[in-house]
Amino acid sequence: MKHQVIPIAVLDADLARKRKREAPKGRRVDAAALQEVRLLLGEASRQRDLLIEHLHKIQDQYGHLSTAHLAALAQEMDLAQTEVYEVASFYHHFDIIKEGDTAPASLTVRVCDGLSCEMAGARDLLARLPAMLGKDVRVIAAPCVGRCEQAPVAVVGQNPIALATSEKVAAAVSAGERADPLRQQQTYINYSAYRAAGGYKLLQDCMSGAHEVESVIKTLEDSGLRGLGGAGFPAGRKWRIVRAETGPRLMAVNIDEGEPGTFKDRVMLESDPHRFLEGMLIAAWAVGIASIYIYLRDEYHGCREVLTEELETLRRELPLTGLPEIHLRRGAGAYICGEESAMIESIEGKRGIPRLRPPYVAQVGLFGRPTLEHNFETLYWVRELVEKGGAWFASHGRNGRKGLRSFSVSGRVKKPGVKLAPAGINLQQLIDEYCGGMLDGQQLYAYLPGGASGGILPASLNSLPLDFDTLQAYGCFIGSAAVIVLSDQDKAVDAARNMLNFFKHESCGQCTPCRNGTAKASALIAKPHWDLELLADLSTVMRDASICGLGQAAPNPIDCVVKYFPHELA
């Protein structure tokens, strides 16, 4: 069989026609949409890492992201449309509307369906609100919004409604409230009040040479302070590791706080933001940080307003030169971005996909530079530790443990909230001494010592010291010290189902063991009778093969139910 020979001239002409496309592949950019995007962005930089910030501007302005605006933004930022779309579609708080689709209602009410809110009646709210509010308001379930002590919580636009009832939500909708009232209430210590009480003197002393870097790092080491975002890596050692790396060095501060049951960072930030900022700047001085990036979860709208204003005041009023540049970045509703490398990807304007390690972020982190990554609370302690000494912090503790912990306590107790207590305190002591006891008529049945991923323990183990390294033998861990208390009105099986639904919703989808494993596990435990052999096999695969801690820890609630609550499965 002979092949047809095509003259070279014909091939050249064909290629030339293909090269003369009137526009690049992909959606044509609408001139009106491009003009709208340009007006929204104004003089802001179009650099790649600001993609999520610019997506927020469009979402805030129009209530959704149209494909026309996404195409216009891609052209304006000189990005491929697929890059913009894949980032926008990754985050829960972005609503992408394709041509022909109906835009969502102008106002969205999010009802938290986290475990603490579910126990407090969130399902009833979700059932009643749509008919009460009408078709002009969208009512959706939302994963934990970081206000577990106020359960149940609904968020009207950007306004959180504590101890929500359908009547309170309807009143907020009717009043047209949109913003978190924290900024207007002025309930926090602002820059002037903080300075008047001696704030930033320690930072000034450090930068003037009154304190040696070595002595400050040694103080942290002597205190035993560990990272309080959940991993518990010694803070002083982390400073030494990053300081030893070749500059420029960067800092990334994690205030994503998406673990169900956790709200301590928000409460501290709402009351004393400059104590955190001073600790952050002292860490930057000690490690030699060139730039700082603060990553704040999107649900904390009021905190973002406060930080924005207080950072502006700090830059204007603090009489110091040589401070690093501080950038405030906004999350977009992705629990996975609480993982340090996923957060770094998000700060860079990408999907929040955890990185494979090594290399670790201390060596190759944000923008490829050595990065000091810290949780909010870790930095919040720095000033007090340096002023009072490491021995002061280490002198606290119970049951052989050292230090202080901020416990986020929610569930069936009389006084939920953030409780500053000695490290190593046990659950019963925490409930009796700090939370006013159990709710009237209810008995302790079980508890989650470390949020959704920390496992579930029975009341019979209420005397275990709550601290790093004390719960692993029981198949649990303390993490960020998010304690959710269950009573005899609850079931551990229901708690496990709630947790696995959360993990299924929040898996980033990068690795098969987590992506498919969380969905499969959630479906298996939704059945009245559990296939224990299959669940055990699935748990092993997820723990051994998942890339990050989400998939590795997701089986904890299931394994704990099987181990400690077999009577619920009979």
XYZ file of C-alpha atoms in Angstrom:
570
model
C 0.000 0.000 0.000
C 1.411 3.343 -1.046
C 1.221 6.402 1.201
C 0.130 9.693 -0.316
C 3.001 12.141 -0.648
C 2.038 15.668 0.415
C 4.175 18.459 -1.031
C 6.209 20.504 1.475
C 4.606 23.697 0.247
C 1.152 22.395 1.147
C 2.300 21.429 4.659
C 3.880 24.857 5.191
C 0.708 26.595 4.118
C -1.387 24.489 6.448
C 0.891 25.249 9.416
C 0.813 28.934 8.581
C -2.995 28.945 8.660
C -2.968 27.265 12.087
C -0.537 29.839 13.431
C -2.751 32.712 12.319
C -5.459 32.083 14.881
C -7.388 35.217 15.731
C -7.093 34.391 19.449
C -5.360 31.810 21.632
C -7.078 28.550 22.504
C -9.700 28.769 25.193
C -12.530 31.130 26.022
C -12.482 34.492 24.264
C -12.151 37.351 26.720
C -15.214 39.555 27.001
C -14.292 43.239 26.843
C -16.875 44.271 29.447
C -15.724 41.562 31.882
C -12.113 42.592 31.382
C -12.954 46.191 32.185
C -14.800 45.127 35.353
C -11.852 43.058 36.515
C -9.424 45.899 35.839
C -11.557 48.305 37.855
C -11.740 45.853 40.766
C -8.005 45.215 40.819
C -7.105 48.874 40.400
C -3.408 49.491 41.005
C -2.865 46.166 42.790
C -0.017 44.017 41.533
C -0.840 41.281 39.042
C 1.866 38.961 40.393
C 1.070 35.236 40.339
C 0.839 34.691 44.094
C -2.024 37.205 44.380
C -4.404 35.058 42.328
C -6.517 33.971 45.320
C -6.650 37.523 46.657
C -7.959 38.728 43.297
C -10.481 35.885 43.091
C -11.819 37.033 46.458
C -12.295 40.560 45.109
C -14.471 39.260 42.295
C -16.397 36.878 44.559
C -17.028 39.636 47.120
C -18.199 42.091 44.472
C -20.492 39.837 42.426
C -21.313 37.003 44.811
C -19.855 34.429 42.415
C -17.166 33.882 39.778
C -18.468 33.893 36.229
C -16.476 32.149 33.526
C -16.223 35.494 31.759
C -14.559 37.075 34.792
C -12.236 34.086 35.208
C -11.117 34.405 31.593
C -10.605 38.141 32.014
C -8.598 37.637 35.202
C -6.421 35.062 33.452
C -5.594 37.550 30.707
C -4.988 40.357 33.169
C -2.569 38.220 35.209
C -0.973 36.616 32.132
C -2.017 33.138 33.239
C -3.560 30.230 31.404
C -7.311 30.027 31.937
C -6.883 26.465 33.198
C -4.564 27.737 35.957
C -7.155 30.208 37.165
C -10.012 27.726 36.930
C -8.220 24.928 38.776
C -7.400 27.252 41.677
C -10.884 28.776 41.847
C -12.572 25.356 41.712
C -10.378 23.953 44.498
C -11.634 26.248 47.291
C -15.100 25.944 48.835
C -15.765 29.664 49.173
C -15.570 30.371 45.455
C -18.795 29.856 43.461
C -18.053 29.318 39.769
C -21.028 29.970 37.494
C -20.820 28.756 33.913
C -22.673 30.271 30.983
C -26.348 29.430 31.174
C -26.214 28.525 34.864
C -28.196 30.464 37.451
C -26.146 32.582 39.825
C -26.581 31.810 43.526
C -28.822 33.976 45.665
C -27.362 37.336 46.618
C -27.093 36.251 50.256
C -25.772 32.942 51.573
C -26.430 31.564 55.043
C -23.950 28.888 56.089
C -24.967 26.624 58.958
C -22.049 24.869 60.611
C -22.530 21.117 60.678
C -19.419 20.329 62.746
C -19.832 17.915 65.642
C -20.352 20.544 68.363
C -22.955 22.355 66.252
C -24.632 19.102 65.245
C -25.048 18.192 68.927
C -26.514 21.651 69.546
C -29.202 21.404 66.843
C -27.599 22.375 63.513
C -29.598 19.775 61.583
C -32.857 21.324 62.757
C -31.636 24.747 61.629
C -30.706 23.404 58.209
C -34.142 21.835 57.874
C -36.126 24.918 58.935
C -34.236 27.857 57.440
C -34.789 27.388 53.668
C -38.575 27.653 53.914
C -38.365 30.462 56.467
C -35.890 32.612 54.509
C -37.279 32.050 51.020
C -35.703 31.466 47.629
C -33.723 34.738 47.660
C -31.431 33.374 50.376
C -29.216 30.341 49.861
C -28.899 28.065 52.917
C -26.056 25.549 52.876
C -24.241 23.339 55.350
C -20.671 24.351 56.094
C -17.794 22.528 57.764
C -16.601 23.820 61.129
C -16.411 27.636 61.160
C -14.223 27.914 64.265
C -16.870 29.013 66.788
C -17.621 25.709 68.518
C -18.109 27.346 71.933
C -21.048 29.281 70.419
C -22.813 26.250 68.917
C -24.943 26.132 66.926
C -23.518 28.779 64.613
C -24.875 30.211 61.386
C -23.013 32.714 59.234
C -25.219 35.262 57.465
C -23.074 36.638 54.675
C -19.973 37.341 56.699
C -21.737 37.811 60.034
C -21.512 34.873 62.474
C -24.610 34.304 64.600
C -23.737 32.687 67.929
C -26.171 30.299 69.630
C -28.183 30.534 66.456
C -31.915 29.981 66.284
C -34.021 30.251 63.161
C -35.496 33.476 64.555
C -32.066 35.053 65.166
C -30.909 34.099 61.679
C -34.075 35.461 60.092
C -33.650 38.732 62.000
C -30.046 39.052 60.784
C -31.136 38.408 57.194
C -33.928 40.942 57.488
C -31.557 43.560 58.902
C -29.232 43.057 55.971
C -26.189 42.410 58.168
C -23.110 41.419 56.241
C -19.976 41.985 58.336
C -18.614 40.580 61.549
C -19.346 43.188 64.256
C -16.029 42.603 66.064
C -14.393 45.639 64.491
C -17.267 47.932 65.480
C -17.434 46.585 69.027
C -13.762 47.475 69.721
C -13.483 44.604 72.156
C -9.794 44.029 71.504
C -6.612 45.704 72.740
C -5.573 48.069 69.966
C -2.108 49.424 69.223
C -2.350 52.441 71.532
C -3.580 50.414 74.505
C -0.965 47.738 73.915
C 1.877 50.255 73.756
C 0.609 52.013 76.889
C 0.876 48.690 78.754
C 4.506 48.174 77.738
C 3.917 46.487 74.426
C 6.744 46.353 71.853
C 9.355 47.312 74.444
C 10.767 43.792 74.304
C 10.976 43.968 70.510
C 12.726 47.341 70.754
C 15.198 45.902 73.274
C 15.912 42.960 70.974
C 16.517 45.134 67.955
C 18.669 47.579 69.915
C 20.994 44.803 71.129
C 19.798 44.620 74.739
C 18.996 40.941 74.156
C 21.218 38.437 72.381
C 19.655 36.135 69.800
C 21.239 33.129 71.488
C 19.732 33.983 74.875
C 16.246 34.370 73.414
C 16.415 31.058 71.573
C 17.811 29.398 74.705
C 14.853 30.743 76.695
C 12.448 29.087 74.276
C 14.354 25.830 74.507
C 14.402 25.927 78.312
C 10.660 26.562 78.422
C 9.871 23.423 76.460
C 7.504 25.391 74.210
C 6.357 23.252 71.305
C 4.432 24.159 68.192
C 0.791 24.583 69.210
C -0.814 24.027 65.835
C -0.851 20.280 66.449
C 2.495 18.821 65.400
C 4.311 19.860 68.580
C 7.786 20.446 67.136
C 10.041 22.266 69.673
C 9.891 25.982 68.852
C 13.464 26.872 69.835
C 14.882 24.038 67.761
C 12.865 25.180 64.758
C 14.308 28.691 65.099
C 17.853 27.268 65.103
C 17.221 25.093 62.063
C 15.825 27.905 59.913
C 18.390 30.442 61.156
C 21.172 28.116 59.965
C 19.820 28.161 56.399
C 21.119 30.561 53.763
C 18.989 33.681 53.373
C 16.757 35.260 52.410
C 14.530 33.441 54.888
C 10.750 33.844 55.074
C 8.064 33.234 57.697
C 4.591 31.763 57.204
C 2.088 32.106 60.061
C -0.768 29.621 60.174
C -4.100 30.997 61.419
C -6.186 28.684 59.254
C -7.411 26.774 62.332
C -9.787 24.475 60.474
C -9.722 21.471 62.837
C -13.296 20.880 64.078
C -13.412 21.814 67.737
C -10.565 24.345 67.525
C -11.124 28.068 68.093
C -8.356 29.182 70.489
C -6.437 31.227 67.910
C -9.557 33.177 66.996
C -10.383 33.994 70.632
C -6.823 35.201 71.335
C -6.697 37.214 68.130
C -10.030 38.838 68.935
C -8.738 40.012 72.301
C -5.010 40.809 71.993
C -3.715 40.876 68.392
C -0.516 42.810 69.172
C 0.777 40.226 71.639
C 0.839 37.829 68.700
C 2.333 40.442 66.355
C 5.129 41.297 68.776
C 5.972 37.610 69.244
C 5.982 37.199 65.475
C 8.391 40.110 65.004
C 10.701 38.859 67.775
C 10.838 35.488 66.017
C 11.591 37.272 62.753
C 14.422 39.213 64.428
C 15.920 36.088 66.009
C 15.832 34.007 62.825
C 16.652 36.792 60.370
C 13.397 36.828 58.417
C 13.098 39.003 55.310
C 9.301 38.849 54.803
C 6.327 37.499 56.760
C 3.110 36.017 55.348
C 0.114 35.649 57.674
C -2.454 33.138 56.419
C -5.875 33.756 58.013
C -8.875 31.510 57.446
C -11.633 33.123 55.415
C -14.295 32.512 58.065
C -12.609 35.047 60.377
C -13.812 38.187 58.611
C -13.829 40.370 61.709
C -10.313 39.263 62.629
C -9.143 40.146 59.139
C -10.535 43.677 59.480
C -8.807 44.054 62.840
C -5.475 42.731 61.574
C -5.619 44.900 58.466
C -6.136 48.068 60.484
C -3.713 47.197 63.278
C -0.972 46.259 60.817
C -1.388 49.606 59.092
C -1.130 51.365 62.460
C 1.918 49.290 63.383
C 3.736 50.193 60.160
C 2.931 53.856 60.666
C 3.521 54.251 64.394
C 6.188 51.787 65.535
C 9.496 53.732 65.720
C 11.697 50.933 64.396
C 13.584 50.473 61.165
C 14.484 47.193 59.587
C 11.183 45.415 60.289
C 10.305 42.740 57.731
C 7.493 43.336 55.283
C 4.237 41.766 56.503
C 1.653 40.342 54.076
C -1.844 39.297 55.160
C -3.269 36.524 52.990
C -6.823 35.235 52.979
C -7.769 31.573 52.922
C -10.741 30.400 50.896
C -12.345 27.574 52.848
C -10.022 24.567 52.679
C -9.192 22.584 55.830
C -6.198 21.023 54.103
C -4.470 24.418 54.114
C -3.864 23.942 57.827
C -1.119 21.539 56.734
C 2.030 23.651 56.481
C 3.069 22.854 52.924
C -0.515 23.111 51.620
C -0.746 26.528 53.287
C 2.459 27.569 51.531
C 1.039 26.456 48.189
C -2.064 28.540 48.888
C -0.025 31.613 49.835
C 1.706 31.222 46.468
C -1.715 31.477 44.791
C -2.111 27.778 43.998
C -4.336 24.893 45.021
C -3.676 23.870 48.612
C -2.021 20.559 47.807
C 0.425 19.169 50.401
C 3.977 18.718 49.179
C 5.978 15.521 49.348
C 8.782 15.676 51.916
C 11.733 15.945 51.982
C 12.632 18.687 51.354
C 11.039 20.241 54.429
C 9.714 23.777 54.467
C 12.537 24.839 56.789
C 14.894 24.240 53.849
C 12.680 24.743 50.781
C 9.437 26.455 51.684
C 7.607 29.568 50.567
C 8.748 30.658 47.088
C 11.511 28.084 47.371
C 13.147 29.822 50.328
C 13.888 28.512 53.852
C 10.713 29.177 55.807
C 9.896 29.461 59.503
C 6.331 28.158 59.793
C 4.445 28.778 63.040
C 0.981 28.530 64.474
C -0.595 31.680 65.917
C -0.570 30.529 69.544
C 3.106 29.546 69.486
C 4.017 33.139 68.617
C 1.471 34.499 71.086
C 3.560 33.021 73.938
C 6.934 34.422 72.846
C 6.804 37.789 74.619
C 5.693 36.379 77.967
C 8.252 33.575 77.820
C 11.162 35.908 77.137
C 10.028 38.373 79.800
C 9.396 35.766 82.512
C 11.939 33.141 81.483
C 11.708 29.580 80.281
C 11.674 28.231 83.833
C 8.444 30.125 84.553
C 6.597 28.393 81.710
C 8.093 24.993 82.512
C 7.072 25.356 86.190
C 3.421 24.817 85.235
C 1.959 21.429 84.532
C 0.359 18.396 86.126
C 0.936 14.682 86.105
C 4.604 15.069 85.284
C 4.052 17.372 82.307
C 5.439 20.896 81.824
C 3.943 24.094 80.468
C 0.544 25.610 79.816
C -2.021 24.732 77.146
C -4.953 26.623 75.708
C -7.755 24.072 75.454
C -10.676 24.734 73.112
C -13.533 23.035 74.962
C -16.983 22.524 73.452
C -19.838 20.074 73.679
C -21.855 19.034 76.717
C -20.271 21.273 79.363
C -21.777 24.257 81.143
C -19.024 26.713 80.282
C -17.419 25.977 76.908
C -14.603 28.203 75.676
C -10.824 28.591 75.654
C -9.377 27.364 78.941
C -5.764 28.145 79.845
C -4.753 25.194 81.991
C -1.624 23.279 83.011
C -0.305 20.850 80.431
C -1.062 17.309 81.551
C -4.386 18.135 83.212
C -6.869 15.323 82.687
C -10.323 15.635 81.193
C -12.238 15.299 84.429
C -10.172 18.056 86.041
C -10.649 20.240 82.977
C -14.426 19.803 83.102
C -14.777 20.225 86.860
C -12.289 23.052 87.451
C -12.575 25.090 84.250
C -15.895 24.288 82.566
C -18.399 24.323 85.414
C -19.100 20.604 85.083
C -21.325 18.741 82.663
C -24.690 20.095 81.578
C -27.416 19.442 84.115
C -28.790 15.930 83.928
C -26.037 14.638 81.627
C -23.167 12.288 82.355
C -19.768 12.131 80.677
C -19.784 9.405 78.028
C -16.855 10.099 75.687
C -14.545 12.833 74.474
C -12.426 13.855 71.530
C -9.074 15.060 72.931
C -7.710 16.497 69.689
C -10.541 17.509 67.394
C -11.757 15.520 64.423
C -8.488 13.685 63.817
C -7.462 13.063 67.443
C -9.659 10.029 68.048
C -12.442 9.308 70.558
C -11.926 8.095 74.118
C -14.474 6.701 76.601
C -15.346 8.258 79.968
C -13.428 5.471 81.704
C -10.199 7.066 80.394
C -10.993 10.531 81.743
C -7.853 10.570 83.926
C -5.281 10.465 81.121
C -2.898 13.456 81.080
C -3.769 15.720 78.154
C -0.525 16.675 76.466
C 1.820 15.790 73.644
C 2.966 12.161 73.655
C 0.523 10.975 76.338
C -2.333 9.635 74.201
C -0.640 7.774 71.358
C -0.731 4.471 73.237
C -4.526 4.782 73.235
C -4.778 5.458 69.494
C -5.300 9.203 69.970
C -3.375 12.480 70.132
C -3.970 15.958 71.510
C -3.110 17.953 68.369
C -4.257 21.528 68.858
C -6.050 20.636 72.128
C -9.564 20.788 70.716
C -11.623 18.919 73.315
C -15.197 17.967 72.397
C -17.200 16.462 75.267
C -19.954 13.917 74.644
C -22.603 12.907 77.163
C -24.872 9.921 77.641
C -27.223 11.596 75.137
C -24.680 11.023 72.357
C -23.150 8.109 70.503
C -19.542 7.685 69.465
C -20.792 6.106 66.225
C -22.568 9.340 65.295
C -19.452 11.363 66.129
C -17.358 9.120 63.878
C -19.843 9.538 61.036
C -19.708 13.298 61.410
C -15.898 13.280 61.368
C -15.627 11.042 58.296
C -18.119 13.173 56.373
C -15.901 16.118 57.192
C -12.740 14.360 55.997
C -14.461 13.232 52.800
C -15.503 16.807 52.121
C -12.074 18.256 52.914
C -9.716 15.764 51.252
C -7.697 17.678 48.657
C -7.928 14.722 46.277
C -4.216 14.541 45.509
C -3.630 10.941 46.653
C -5.892 7.947 46.085
C -5.684 6.467 49.619
C -7.173 9.639 51.106
C -9.436 10.713 48.239
C -11.097 7.324 47.801
C -10.445 6.098 51.323
C -12.365 8.859 53.110
C -15.321 8.478 50.741
C -15.337 4.690 51.087
C -14.966 4.794 54.866
C -17.763 7.341 55.195
C -20.069 5.149 53.120
C -19.167 2.012 55.081
C -19.835 3.479 58.523
C -23.096 5.076 57.362
C -24.510 1.530 57.269
C -26.185 0.107 60.396
C -23.736 -2.813 60.465
C -20.031 -2.204 59.955
C -17.757 -4.476 57.924
C -14.965 -4.492 60.493
C -12.512 -6.502 58.402
C -12.843 -4.196 55.417
C -12.625 -1.094 57.615
C -9.447 -2.397 59.273
C -7.853 -3.027 55.881
C -8.890 0.416 54.656
C -7.482 2.034 57.802
C -4.096 0.378 57.240
C -3.908 1.504 53.628
C -4.846 5.103 54.473
C -2.349 5.337 57.330
C 0.514 3.820 55.362
C 0.001 5.411 51.958
C -1.618 8.850 52.373
C 0.668 11.791 51.630
C -0.294 13.972 54.592
C -1.857 13.863 58.030
C -5.451 14.203 56.839
C -5.572 10.765 55.279
C -3.250 9.265 57.870
C -5.430 10.392 60.800
C -8.881 10.095 59.193
C -9.354 6.463 60.372
C -8.822 7.419 64.032
C -12.523 7.962 64.881
C -13.467 4.634 63.301
C -10.699 2.674 64.980
C -11.576 4.208 68.355
C -15.252 3.285 68.017
C -14.313 -0.307 67.216
C -11.863 -0.437 70.149
C -13.718 1.446 72.881
C -17.407 1.395 71.914
C -18.088 -2.077 70.451
C -21.464 -2.175 72.208
C -22.691 0.538 69.824
C -21.980 -1.771 66.882
C -23.833 -4.798 68.260
